[in-house]
Amino acid sequence: MTSAESRPYGSTFWRRSFALFAVIFGAMTLISGGSVLFGPVEAQVAAGDYMPVVLWFNFLAGFLYIGAAIGIWLQRNWALGLSAFIAVATGLVALGFGFQVSQGVAYGMRTVGALALRIGVWIVITLTLMRSRHQM
């Protein structure tokens, strides 16, 4: 086994797994956000209390998720930067969301969970790409 094959995150399997996960995550984000933004009123009602700015950010970020997935799959250097940007931008949106909540704006716990999940996913992807890059 060569040193490249012994690296768990530098392997083609892990890189492609992260890329596939990111593209599926992006597609699901576009579908779920798009159904609320552009779908029937029933979809908006089913979504409960949500902040339009958070919904729009998450929907548009879905395109970035797919772009990052492509970059990860193709081993492009910019994929790390895009992944870090997604994590930081989502964190900033979460801070704005938290501020609005502290001001008494209605919100749904689904939004809290979705933001936490998105931040966590993109931090893990970013750190994994950083680790992979440093092991090369």
PDB file of C-alpha atoms in Angstrom:
ATOM      1  CA  MET A   1       0.000   0.000   0.000  1.00  0.00           C
ATOM      2  CA  THR A   2       1.459   3.375  -0.955  1.00  0.00           C
ATOM      3  CA  SER A   3       1.371   6.372   1.358  1.00  0.00           C
ATOM      4  CA  ALA A   4      -1.365   7.964  -0.769  1.00  0.00           C
ATOM      5  CA  GLU A   5      -3.564   4.878  -0.375  1.00  0.00           C
ATOM      6  CA  SER A   6      -3.083   4.828   3.399  1.00  0.00           C
ATOM      7  CA  ARG A   7      -4.478   8.341   3.804  1.00  0.00           C
ATOM      8  CA  PRO A   8      -8.167   7.994   4.709  1.00  0.00           C
ATOM      9  CA  TYR A   9      -9.247  11.433   3.507  1.00  0.00           C
ATOM     10  CA  GLY A  10      -6.882  11.770   0.592  1.00  0.00           C
ATOM     11  CA  SER A  11      -8.197   8.708  -1.152  1.00  0.00           C
ATOM     12  CA  THR A  12     -10.333   8.848  -4.246  1.00  0.00           C
ATOM     13  CA  PHE A  13     -13.067   6.954  -2.400  1.00  0.00           C
ATOM     14  CA  TRP A  14     -13.424   9.577   0.354  1.00  0.00           C
ATOM     15  CA  ARG A  15     -13.100  12.536  -1.989  1.00  0.00           C
ATOM     16  CA  ARG A  16     -15.769  11.183  -4.298  1.00  0.00           C
ATOM     17  CA  SER A  17     -17.965  10.222  -1.347  1.00  0.00           C
ATOM     18  CA  PHE A  18     -17.849  13.802  -0.072  1.00  0.00           C
ATOM     19  CA  ALA A  19     -18.534  15.111  -3.569  1.00  0.00           C
ATOM     20  CA  LEU A  20     -21.549  12.834  -4.018  1.00  0.00           C
ATOM     21  CA  PHE A  21     -22.863  13.756  -0.592  1.00  0.00           C
ATOM     22  CA  ALA A  22     -22.441  17.475  -1.359  1.00  0.00           C
ATOM     23  CA  VAL A  23     -24.238  17.247  -4.704  1.00  0.00           C
ATOM     24  CA  ILE A  24     -27.137  15.307  -3.155  1.00  0.00           C
ATOM     25  CA  PHE A  25     -27.260  17.759  -0.240  1.00  0.00           C
ATOM     26  CA  GLY A  26     -27.301  20.644  -2.733  1.00  0.00           C
ATOM     27  CA  ALA A  27     -30.069  19.099  -4.813  1.00  0.00           C
ATOM     28  CA  MET A  28     -32.167  18.432  -1.720  1.00  0.00           C
ATOM     29  CA  THR A  29     -31.604  22.017  -0.573  1.00  0.00           C
ATOM     30  CA  LEU A  30     -32.742  23.364  -3.939  1.00  0.00           C
ATOM     31  CA  ILE A  31     -35.811  21.136  -3.970  1.00  0.00           C
ATOM     32  CA  SER A  32     -36.891  21.882  -0.397  1.00  0.00           C
ATOM     33  CA  GLY A  33     -36.204  25.611  -0.596  1.00  0.00           C
ATOM     34  CA  GLY A  34     -37.628  25.896  -4.088  1.00  0.00           C
ATOM     35  CA  SER A  35     -40.851  24.185  -3.086  1.00  0.00           C
ATOM     36  CA  VAL A  36     -41.436  26.794  -0.389  1.00  0.00           C
ATOM     37  CA  LEU A  37     -40.314  29.758  -2.508  1.00  0.00           C
ATOM     38  CA  PHE A  38     -41.961  28.806  -5.784  1.00  0.00           C
ATOM     39  CA  GLY A  39     -44.413  26.075  -4.895  1.00  0.00           C
ATOM     40  CA  PRO A  40     -48.010  26.143  -3.801  1.00  0.00           C
ATOM     41  CA  VAL A  41     -49.216  28.020  -0.721  1.00  0.00           C
ATOM     42  CA  GLU A  42     -49.564  24.665   1.023  1.00  0.00           C
ATOM     43  CA  ALA A  43     -45.782  24.248   0.914  1.00  0.00           C
ATOM     44  CA  GLN A  44     -45.309  27.635   2.580  1.00  0.00           C
ATOM     45  CA  VAL A  45     -47.850  26.782   5.262  1.00  0.00           C
ATOM     46  CA  ALA A  46     -46.197  23.399   5.846  1.00  0.00           C
ATOM     47  CA  ALA A  47     -42.843  25.151   6.296  1.00  0.00           C
ATOM     48  CA  GLY A  48     -44.180  26.974   9.351  1.00  0.00           C
ATOM     49  CA  ASP A  49     -42.521  30.131  10.643  1.00  0.00           C
ATOM     50  CA  TYR A  50     -39.458  30.903   8.593  1.00  0.00           C
ATOM     51  CA  MET A  51     -37.397  33.972   7.794  1.00  0.00           C
ATOM     52  CA  PRO A  52     -37.431  34.733   4.086  1.00  0.00           C
ATOM     53  CA  VAL A  53     -33.784  35.869   4.079  1.00  0.00           C
ATOM     54  CA  VAL A  54     -32.679  32.543   5.595  1.00  0.00           C
ATOM     55  CA  LEU A  55     -34.811  30.600   3.143  1.00  0.00           C
ATOM     56  CA  TRP A  56     -33.436  32.538   0.162  1.00  0.00           C
ATOM     57  CA  PHE A  57     -29.863  32.146   1.411  1.00  0.00           C
ATOM     58  CA  ASN A  58     -30.273  28.388   1.865  1.00  0.00           C
ATOM     59  CA  PHE A  59     -31.895  28.033  -1.554  1.00  0.00           C
ATOM     60  CA  LEU A  60     -29.148  29.989  -3.329  1.00  0.00           C
ATOM     61  CA  ALA A  61     -26.466  28.197  -1.322  1.00  0.00           C
ATOM     62  CA  GLY A  62     -27.747  24.949  -2.834  1.00  0.00           C
ATOM     63  CA  PHE A  63     -26.172  26.038  -6.125  1.00  0.00           C
ATOM     64  CA  LEU A  64     -22.875  26.653  -4.310  1.00  0.00           C
ATOM     65  CA  TYR A  65     -23.102  23.193  -2.738  1.00  0.00           C
ATOM     66  CA  ILE A  66     -23.329  21.647  -6.188  1.00  0.00           C
ATOM     67  CA  GLY A  67     -20.457  23.818  -7.427  1.00  0.00           C
ATOM     68  CA  ALA A  68     -18.308  22.760  -4.476  1.00  0.00           C
ATOM     69  CA  ALA A  69     -19.214  19.117  -5.138  1.00  0.00           C
ATOM     70  CA  ILE A  70     -18.017  19.443  -8.719  1.00  0.00           C
ATOM     71  CA  GLY A  71     -14.785  21.059  -7.545  1.00  0.00           C
ATOM     72  CA  ILE A  72     -14.211  18.325  -4.967  1.00  0.00           C
ATOM     73  CA  TRP A  73     -14.870  15.592  -7.544  1.00  0.00           C
ATOM     74  CA  LEU A  74     -12.466  17.210 -10.013  1.00  0.00           C
ATOM     75  CA  GLN A  75      -9.872  17.940  -7.287  1.00  0.00           C
ATOM     76  CA  ARG A  76      -9.846  21.659  -7.977  1.00  0.00           C
ATOM     77  CA  ASN A  77      -7.987  23.888  -5.519  1.00  0.00           C
ATOM     78  CA  TRP A  78     -10.891  26.348  -5.369  1.00  0.00           C
ATOM     79  CA  ALA A  79     -13.197  23.684  -3.874  1.00  0.00           C
ATOM     80  CA  LEU A  80     -11.565  24.194  -0.470  1.00  0.00           C
ATOM     81  CA  GLY A  81     -12.101  27.952  -0.612  1.00  0.00           C
ATOM     82  CA  LEU A  82     -15.695  27.566  -1.761  1.00  0.00           C
ATOM     83  CA  SER A  83     -16.406  25.048   0.996  1.00  0.00           C
ATOM     84  CA  ALA A  84     -14.926  27.392   3.613  1.00  0.00           C
ATOM     85  CA  PHE A  85     -16.939  30.286   2.167  1.00  0.00           C
ATOM     86  CA  ILE A  86     -20.153  28.252   2.431  1.00  0.00           C
ATOM     87  CA  ALA A  87     -19.407  27.350   6.073  1.00  0.00           C
ATOM     88  CA  VAL A  88     -18.577  30.945   7.048  1.00  0.00           C
ATOM     89  CA  ALA A  89     -21.475  32.487   5.120  1.00  0.00           C
ATOM     90  CA  THR A  90     -23.906  30.026   6.680  1.00  0.00           C
ATOM     91  CA  GLY A  91     -22.486  30.860  10.100  1.00  0.00           C
ATOM     92  CA  LEU A  92     -23.024  34.572   9.473  1.00  0.00           C
ATOM     93  CA  VAL A  93     -26.604  33.938   8.378  1.00  0.00           C
ATOM     94  CA  ALA A  94     -27.100  31.897  11.555  1.00  0.00           C
ATOM     95  CA  LEU A  95     -25.822  34.826  13.619  1.00  0.00           C
ATOM     96  CA  GLY A  96     -28.266  37.160  11.877  1.00  0.00           C
ATOM     97  CA  PHE A  97     -31.006  34.617  12.442  1.00  0.00           C
ATOM     98  CA  GLY A  98     -30.106  34.426  16.141  1.00  0.00           C
ATOM     99  CA  PHE A  99     -30.205  38.203  16.417  1.00  0.00           C
ATOM    100  CA  GLN A 100     -33.659  38.318  14.830  1.00  0.00           C
ATOM    101  CA  VAL A 101     -34.873  35.593  17.183  1.00  0.00           C
ATOM    102  CA  SER A 102     -33.552  37.588  20.151  1.00  0.00           C
ATOM    103  CA  GLN A 103     -35.642  40.518  18.909  1.00  0.00           C
ATOM    104  CA  GLY A 104     -38.794  38.422  19.089  1.00  0.00           C
ATOM    105  CA  VAL A 105     -39.211  37.418  15.442  1.00  0.00           C
ATOM    106  CA  ALA A 106     -41.185  34.176  15.072  1.00  0.00           C
ATOM    107  CA  TYR A 107     -39.165  31.181  13.944  1.00  0.00           C
ATOM    108  CA  GLY A 108     -39.435  27.438  13.568  1.00  0.00           C
ATOM    109  CA  MET A 109     -37.133  24.968  15.263  1.00  0.00           C
ATOM    110  CA  ARG A 110     -36.648  23.375  11.834  1.00  0.00           C
ATOM    111  CA  THR A 111     -34.674  26.475  10.859  1.00  0.00           C
ATOM    112  CA  VAL A 112     -32.409  26.118  13.888  1.00  0.00           C
ATOM    113  CA  GLY A 113     -31.756  22.475  13.051  1.00  0.00           C
ATOM    114  CA  ALA A 114     -31.252  23.158   9.346  1.00  0.00           C
ATOM    115  CA  LEU A 115     -28.720  25.917  10.002  1.00  0.00           C
ATOM    116  CA  ALA A 116     -26.830  23.780  12.516  1.00  0.00           C
ATOM    117  CA  LEU A 117     -26.775  20.849  10.090  1.00  0.00           C
ATOM    118  CA  ARG A 118     -25.560  23.010   7.185  1.00  0.00           C
ATOM    119  CA  ILE A 119     -22.815  24.645   9.237  1.00  0.00           C
ATOM    120  CA  GLY A 120     -21.696  21.271  10.578  1.00  0.00           C
ATOM    121  CA  VAL A 121     -21.642  19.621   7.166  1.00  0.00           C
ATOM    122  CA  TRP A 122     -19.591  22.382   5.556  1.00  0.00           C
ATOM    123  CA  ILE A 123     -17.163  22.635   8.463  1.00  0.00           C
ATOM    124  CA  VAL A 124     -16.523  18.882   8.214  1.00  0.00           C
ATOM    125  CA  ILE A 125     -16.082  19.073   4.437  1.00  0.00           C
ATOM    126  CA  THR A 126     -13.761  22.088   4.740  1.00  0.00           C
ATOM    127  CA  LEU A 127     -11.628  20.518   7.472  1.00  0.00           C
ATOM    128  CA  THR A 128     -11.436  17.252   5.555  1.00  0.00           C
ATOM    129  CA  LEU A 129     -10.289  19.052   2.410  1.00  0.00           C
ATOM    130  CA  MET A 130      -7.716  20.995   4.438  1.00  0.00           C
ATOM    131  CA  ARG A 131      -6.415  17.787   5.981  1.00  0.00           C
ATOM    132  CA  SER A 132      -6.260  16.128   2.590  1.00  0.00           C
ATOM    133  CA  ARG A 133      -4.373  19.067   1.115  1.00  0.00           C
ATOM    134  CA  HIS A 134      -1.831  19.105   3.942  1.00  0.00           C
ATOM    135  CA  GLN A 135      -1.150  15.392   3.583  1.00  0.00           C
ATOM    136  CA  MET A 136      -0.305  15.618  -0.093  1.00  0.00           C
TER     137      MET A 136
END
